GROMACS .gro file of C-alpha atoms in nm:
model
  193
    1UNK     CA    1 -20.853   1.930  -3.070
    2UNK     CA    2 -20.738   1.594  -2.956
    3UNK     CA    3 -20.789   1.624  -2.580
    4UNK     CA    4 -21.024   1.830  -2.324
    5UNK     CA    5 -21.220   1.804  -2.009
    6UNK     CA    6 -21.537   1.512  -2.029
    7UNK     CA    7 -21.892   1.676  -2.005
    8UNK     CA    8 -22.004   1.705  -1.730
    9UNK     CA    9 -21.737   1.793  -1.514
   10UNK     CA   10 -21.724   1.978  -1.215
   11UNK     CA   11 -21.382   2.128  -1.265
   12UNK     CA   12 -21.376   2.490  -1.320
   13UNK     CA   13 -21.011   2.420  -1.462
   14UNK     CA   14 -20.985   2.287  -1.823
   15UNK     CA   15 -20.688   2.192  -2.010
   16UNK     CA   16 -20.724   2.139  -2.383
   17UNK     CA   17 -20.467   1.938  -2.676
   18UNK     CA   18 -20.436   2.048  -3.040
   19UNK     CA   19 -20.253   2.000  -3.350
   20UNK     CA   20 -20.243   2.153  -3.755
   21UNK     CA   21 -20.200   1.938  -4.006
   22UNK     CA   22 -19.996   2.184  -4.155
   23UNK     CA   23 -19.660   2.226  -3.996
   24UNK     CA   24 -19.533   2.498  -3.887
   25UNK     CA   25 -19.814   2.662  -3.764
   26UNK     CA   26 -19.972   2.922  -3.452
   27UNK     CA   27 -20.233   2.873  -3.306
   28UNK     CA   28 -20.541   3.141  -3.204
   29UNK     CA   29 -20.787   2.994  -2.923
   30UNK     CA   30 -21.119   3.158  -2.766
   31UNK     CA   31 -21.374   3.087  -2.509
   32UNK     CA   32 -21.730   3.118  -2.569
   33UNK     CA   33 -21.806   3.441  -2.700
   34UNK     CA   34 -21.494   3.600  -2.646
   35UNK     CA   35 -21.221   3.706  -2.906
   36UNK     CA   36 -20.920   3.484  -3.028
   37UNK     CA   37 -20.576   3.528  -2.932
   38UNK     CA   38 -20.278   3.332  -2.952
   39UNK     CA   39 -20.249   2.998  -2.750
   40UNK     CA   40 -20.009   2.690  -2.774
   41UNK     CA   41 -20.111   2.326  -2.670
   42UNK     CA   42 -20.178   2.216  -2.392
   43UNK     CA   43 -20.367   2.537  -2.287
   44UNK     CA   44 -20.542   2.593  -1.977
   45UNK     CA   45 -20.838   2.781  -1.880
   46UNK     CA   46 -21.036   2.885  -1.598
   47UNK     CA   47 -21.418   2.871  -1.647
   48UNK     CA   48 -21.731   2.901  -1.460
   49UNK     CA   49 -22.043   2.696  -1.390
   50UNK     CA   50 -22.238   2.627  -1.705
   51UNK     CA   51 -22.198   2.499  -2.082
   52UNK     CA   52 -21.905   2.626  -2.250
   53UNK     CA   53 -21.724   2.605  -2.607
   54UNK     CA   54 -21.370   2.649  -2.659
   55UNK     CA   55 -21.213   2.754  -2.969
   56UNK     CA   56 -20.902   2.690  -3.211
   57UNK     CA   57 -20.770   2.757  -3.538
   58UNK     CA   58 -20.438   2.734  -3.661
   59UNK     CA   59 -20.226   2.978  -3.896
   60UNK     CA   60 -19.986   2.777  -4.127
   61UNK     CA   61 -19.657   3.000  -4.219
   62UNK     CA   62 -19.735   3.244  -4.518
   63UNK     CA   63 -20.059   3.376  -4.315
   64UNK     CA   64 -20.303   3.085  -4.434
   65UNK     CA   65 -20.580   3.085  -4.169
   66UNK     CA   66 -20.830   2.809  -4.099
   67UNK     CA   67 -21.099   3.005  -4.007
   68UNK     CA   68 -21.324   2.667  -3.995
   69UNK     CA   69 -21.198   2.687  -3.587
   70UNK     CA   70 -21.195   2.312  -3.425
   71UNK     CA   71 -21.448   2.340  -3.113
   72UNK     CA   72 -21.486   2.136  -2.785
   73UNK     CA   73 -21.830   2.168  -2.614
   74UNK     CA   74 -21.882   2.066  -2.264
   75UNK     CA   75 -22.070   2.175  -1.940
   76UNK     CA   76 -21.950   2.276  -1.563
   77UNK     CA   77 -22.102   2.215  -1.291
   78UNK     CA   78 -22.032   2.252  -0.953
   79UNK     CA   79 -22.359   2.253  -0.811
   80UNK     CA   80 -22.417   1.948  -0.519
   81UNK     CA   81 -22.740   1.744  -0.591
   82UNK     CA   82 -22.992   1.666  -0.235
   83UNK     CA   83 -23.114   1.318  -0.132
   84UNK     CA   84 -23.402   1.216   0.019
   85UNK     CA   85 -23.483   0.823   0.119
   86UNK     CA   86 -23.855   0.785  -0.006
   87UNK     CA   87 -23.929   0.423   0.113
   88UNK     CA   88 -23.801   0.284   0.448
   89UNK     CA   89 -23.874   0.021   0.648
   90UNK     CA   90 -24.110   0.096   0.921
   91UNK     CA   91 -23.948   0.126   1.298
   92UNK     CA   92 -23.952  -0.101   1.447
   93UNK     CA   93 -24.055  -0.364   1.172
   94UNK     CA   94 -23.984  -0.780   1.185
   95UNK     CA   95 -23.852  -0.775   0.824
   96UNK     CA   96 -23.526  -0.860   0.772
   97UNK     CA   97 -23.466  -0.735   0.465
   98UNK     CA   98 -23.485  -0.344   0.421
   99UNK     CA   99 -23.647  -0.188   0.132
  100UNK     CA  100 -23.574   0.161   0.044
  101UNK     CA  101 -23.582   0.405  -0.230
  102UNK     CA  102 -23.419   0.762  -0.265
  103UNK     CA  103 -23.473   1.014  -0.506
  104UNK     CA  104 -23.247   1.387  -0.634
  105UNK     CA  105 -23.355   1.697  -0.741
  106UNK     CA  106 -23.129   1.587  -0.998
  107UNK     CA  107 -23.282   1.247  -1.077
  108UNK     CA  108 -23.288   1.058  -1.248
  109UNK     CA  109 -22.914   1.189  -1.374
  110UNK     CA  110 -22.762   1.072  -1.016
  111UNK     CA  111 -22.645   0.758  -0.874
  112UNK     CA  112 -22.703   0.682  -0.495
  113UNK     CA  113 -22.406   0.575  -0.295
  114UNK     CA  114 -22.489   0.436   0.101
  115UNK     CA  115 -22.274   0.350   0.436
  116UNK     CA  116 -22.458   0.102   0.652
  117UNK     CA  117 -22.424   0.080   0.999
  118UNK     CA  118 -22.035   0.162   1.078
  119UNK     CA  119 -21.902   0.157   0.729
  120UNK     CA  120 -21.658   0.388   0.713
  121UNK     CA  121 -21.643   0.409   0.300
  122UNK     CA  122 -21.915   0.498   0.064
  123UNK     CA  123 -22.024   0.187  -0.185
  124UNK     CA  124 -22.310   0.213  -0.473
  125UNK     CA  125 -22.611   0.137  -0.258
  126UNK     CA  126 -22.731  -0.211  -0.370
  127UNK     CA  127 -23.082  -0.257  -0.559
  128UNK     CA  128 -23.218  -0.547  -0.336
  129UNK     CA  129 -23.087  -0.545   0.039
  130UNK     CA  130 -22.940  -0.864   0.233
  131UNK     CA  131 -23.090  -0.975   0.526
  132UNK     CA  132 -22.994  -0.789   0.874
  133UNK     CA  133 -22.935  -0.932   1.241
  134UNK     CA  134 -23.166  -0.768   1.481
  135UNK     CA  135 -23.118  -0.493   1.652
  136UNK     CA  136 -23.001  -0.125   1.555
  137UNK     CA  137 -22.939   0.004   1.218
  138UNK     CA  138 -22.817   0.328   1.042
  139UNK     CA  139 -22.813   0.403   0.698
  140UNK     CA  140 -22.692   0.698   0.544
  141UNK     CA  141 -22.711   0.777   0.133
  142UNK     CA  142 -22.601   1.029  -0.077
  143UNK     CA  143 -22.672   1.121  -0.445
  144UNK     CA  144 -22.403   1.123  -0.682
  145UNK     CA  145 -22.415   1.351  -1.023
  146UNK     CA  146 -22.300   1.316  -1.328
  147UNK     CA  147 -22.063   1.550  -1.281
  148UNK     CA  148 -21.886   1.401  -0.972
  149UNK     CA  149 -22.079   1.631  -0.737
  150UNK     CA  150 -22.174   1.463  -0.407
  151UNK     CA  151 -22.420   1.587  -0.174
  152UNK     CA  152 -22.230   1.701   0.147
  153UNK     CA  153 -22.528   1.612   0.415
  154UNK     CA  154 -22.713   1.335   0.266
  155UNK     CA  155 -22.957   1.189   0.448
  156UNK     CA  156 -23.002   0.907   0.687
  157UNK     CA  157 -23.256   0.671   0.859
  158UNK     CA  158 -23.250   0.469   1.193
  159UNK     CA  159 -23.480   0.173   1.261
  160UNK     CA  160 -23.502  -0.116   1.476
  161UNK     CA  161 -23.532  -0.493   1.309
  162UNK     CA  162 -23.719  -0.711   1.580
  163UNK     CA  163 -23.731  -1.089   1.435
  164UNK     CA  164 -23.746  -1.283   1.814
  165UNK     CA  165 -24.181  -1.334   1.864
  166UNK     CA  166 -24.241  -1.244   2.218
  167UNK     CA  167 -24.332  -1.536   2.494
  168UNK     CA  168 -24.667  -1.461   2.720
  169UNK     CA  169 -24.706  -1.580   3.035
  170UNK     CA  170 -25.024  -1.600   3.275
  171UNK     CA  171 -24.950  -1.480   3.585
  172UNK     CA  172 -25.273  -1.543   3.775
  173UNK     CA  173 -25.629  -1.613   3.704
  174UNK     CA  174 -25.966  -1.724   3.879
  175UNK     CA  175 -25.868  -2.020   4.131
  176UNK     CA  176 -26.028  -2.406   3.958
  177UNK     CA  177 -26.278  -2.423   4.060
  178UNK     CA  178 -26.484  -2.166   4.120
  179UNK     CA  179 -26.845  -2.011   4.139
  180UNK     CA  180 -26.744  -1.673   4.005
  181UNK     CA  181 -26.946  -1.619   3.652
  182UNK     CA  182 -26.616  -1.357   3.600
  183UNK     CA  183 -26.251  -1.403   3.531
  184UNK     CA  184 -25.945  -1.164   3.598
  185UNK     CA  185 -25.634  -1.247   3.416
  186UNK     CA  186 -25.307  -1.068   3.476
  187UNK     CA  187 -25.038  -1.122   3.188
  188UNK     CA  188 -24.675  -1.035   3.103
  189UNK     CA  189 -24.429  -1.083   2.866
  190UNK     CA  190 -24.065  -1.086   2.811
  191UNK     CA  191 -24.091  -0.827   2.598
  192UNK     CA  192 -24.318  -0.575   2.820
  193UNK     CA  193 -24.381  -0.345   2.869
   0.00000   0.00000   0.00000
């Protein structure tokens, strides 16, 4: 068999290359458990989710049979994997730099692919974060399988980076001087309320 689908795949369509070294010859394929019949290269099958072996053996003219059949082993599936972000950043926080981590109910056999903010195209998410501009941001993530499977939802987080330290102003207090023993206060900020 020189050529067939990579494991894992999540094509349920398989197309598979083969040659004799004994010319001319047939060929006799099978899938799995089933029985051989006769096949020419490239064949292709239709399979379902799970491991799989296909079969061949080749028939040189005179009825010589190599009954030692080549095999090509190799798994579907089609199943999507789920994400969920473990560590975030807390909202709202002052820290610049995010730190998250995600995890799969197919980890650690995933990769993690993210869209921050309005990116419109899905890059591997990166291992230490740059810093942000306050304000607003959205990050969405999905897992990746080995397979090619993407989850369809993924999952997201919104938070709120807040750098800018408030200012306080004293808006009134006891009049100087005074013989009150007590003091009111009233305060604000350009941040309040």
């Amino acid at each position: 068999i020189t050529s067939g689908p990579s494991s894992p795949t999540n094509s349920t369509s398989a197309t598979f290359s083969f040659i004799s070294s004994a010319s001319p010859s047939t060929f006799q394929c099978k899938l799995d458990t089933g029985s051989f019949s006769a096949c020419t290269s490239p064949d292709t099958i239709t399979v379902t989710s799970g491991a799989h072996t296909f079969y061949v053996q080749s028939t040189v003219t005179g009825g010589n049979t190599d009954f030692t059949a080549a095999t090509w082993n190799w798994t579907v599936d089609t199943t999507n994997p789920t994400t969920t972000i473990v560590t975030k950043p807390s909202n709202p926080t002052n820290v610049a730099t995010p730190a998250f981590t995600f995890s799969s109910n197919e980890s650690p056999n995933v990769t993690f692919q993210c869209e921050l903010d309005s990116a419109s195209t899905w890059t591997t998410c990166p291992t230490t974060w740059p810093a942000l501009n306050d304000g607003s941001h959205t990050l969405k993530v999905r897992a990746v399988d080995q397979a090619g499977n993407a989850d369809p939802t993924g999952a997201s987080y919104t938070w709120v980076i807040d750098t800018t330290a408030p200012r306080t102003t004293i808006v009134t207090g006891p009049p100087s001087p005074t013989n009150s023993t007590s003091a009111a206060f009233t305060l604000s900020s350009n941040e309040s309320p």
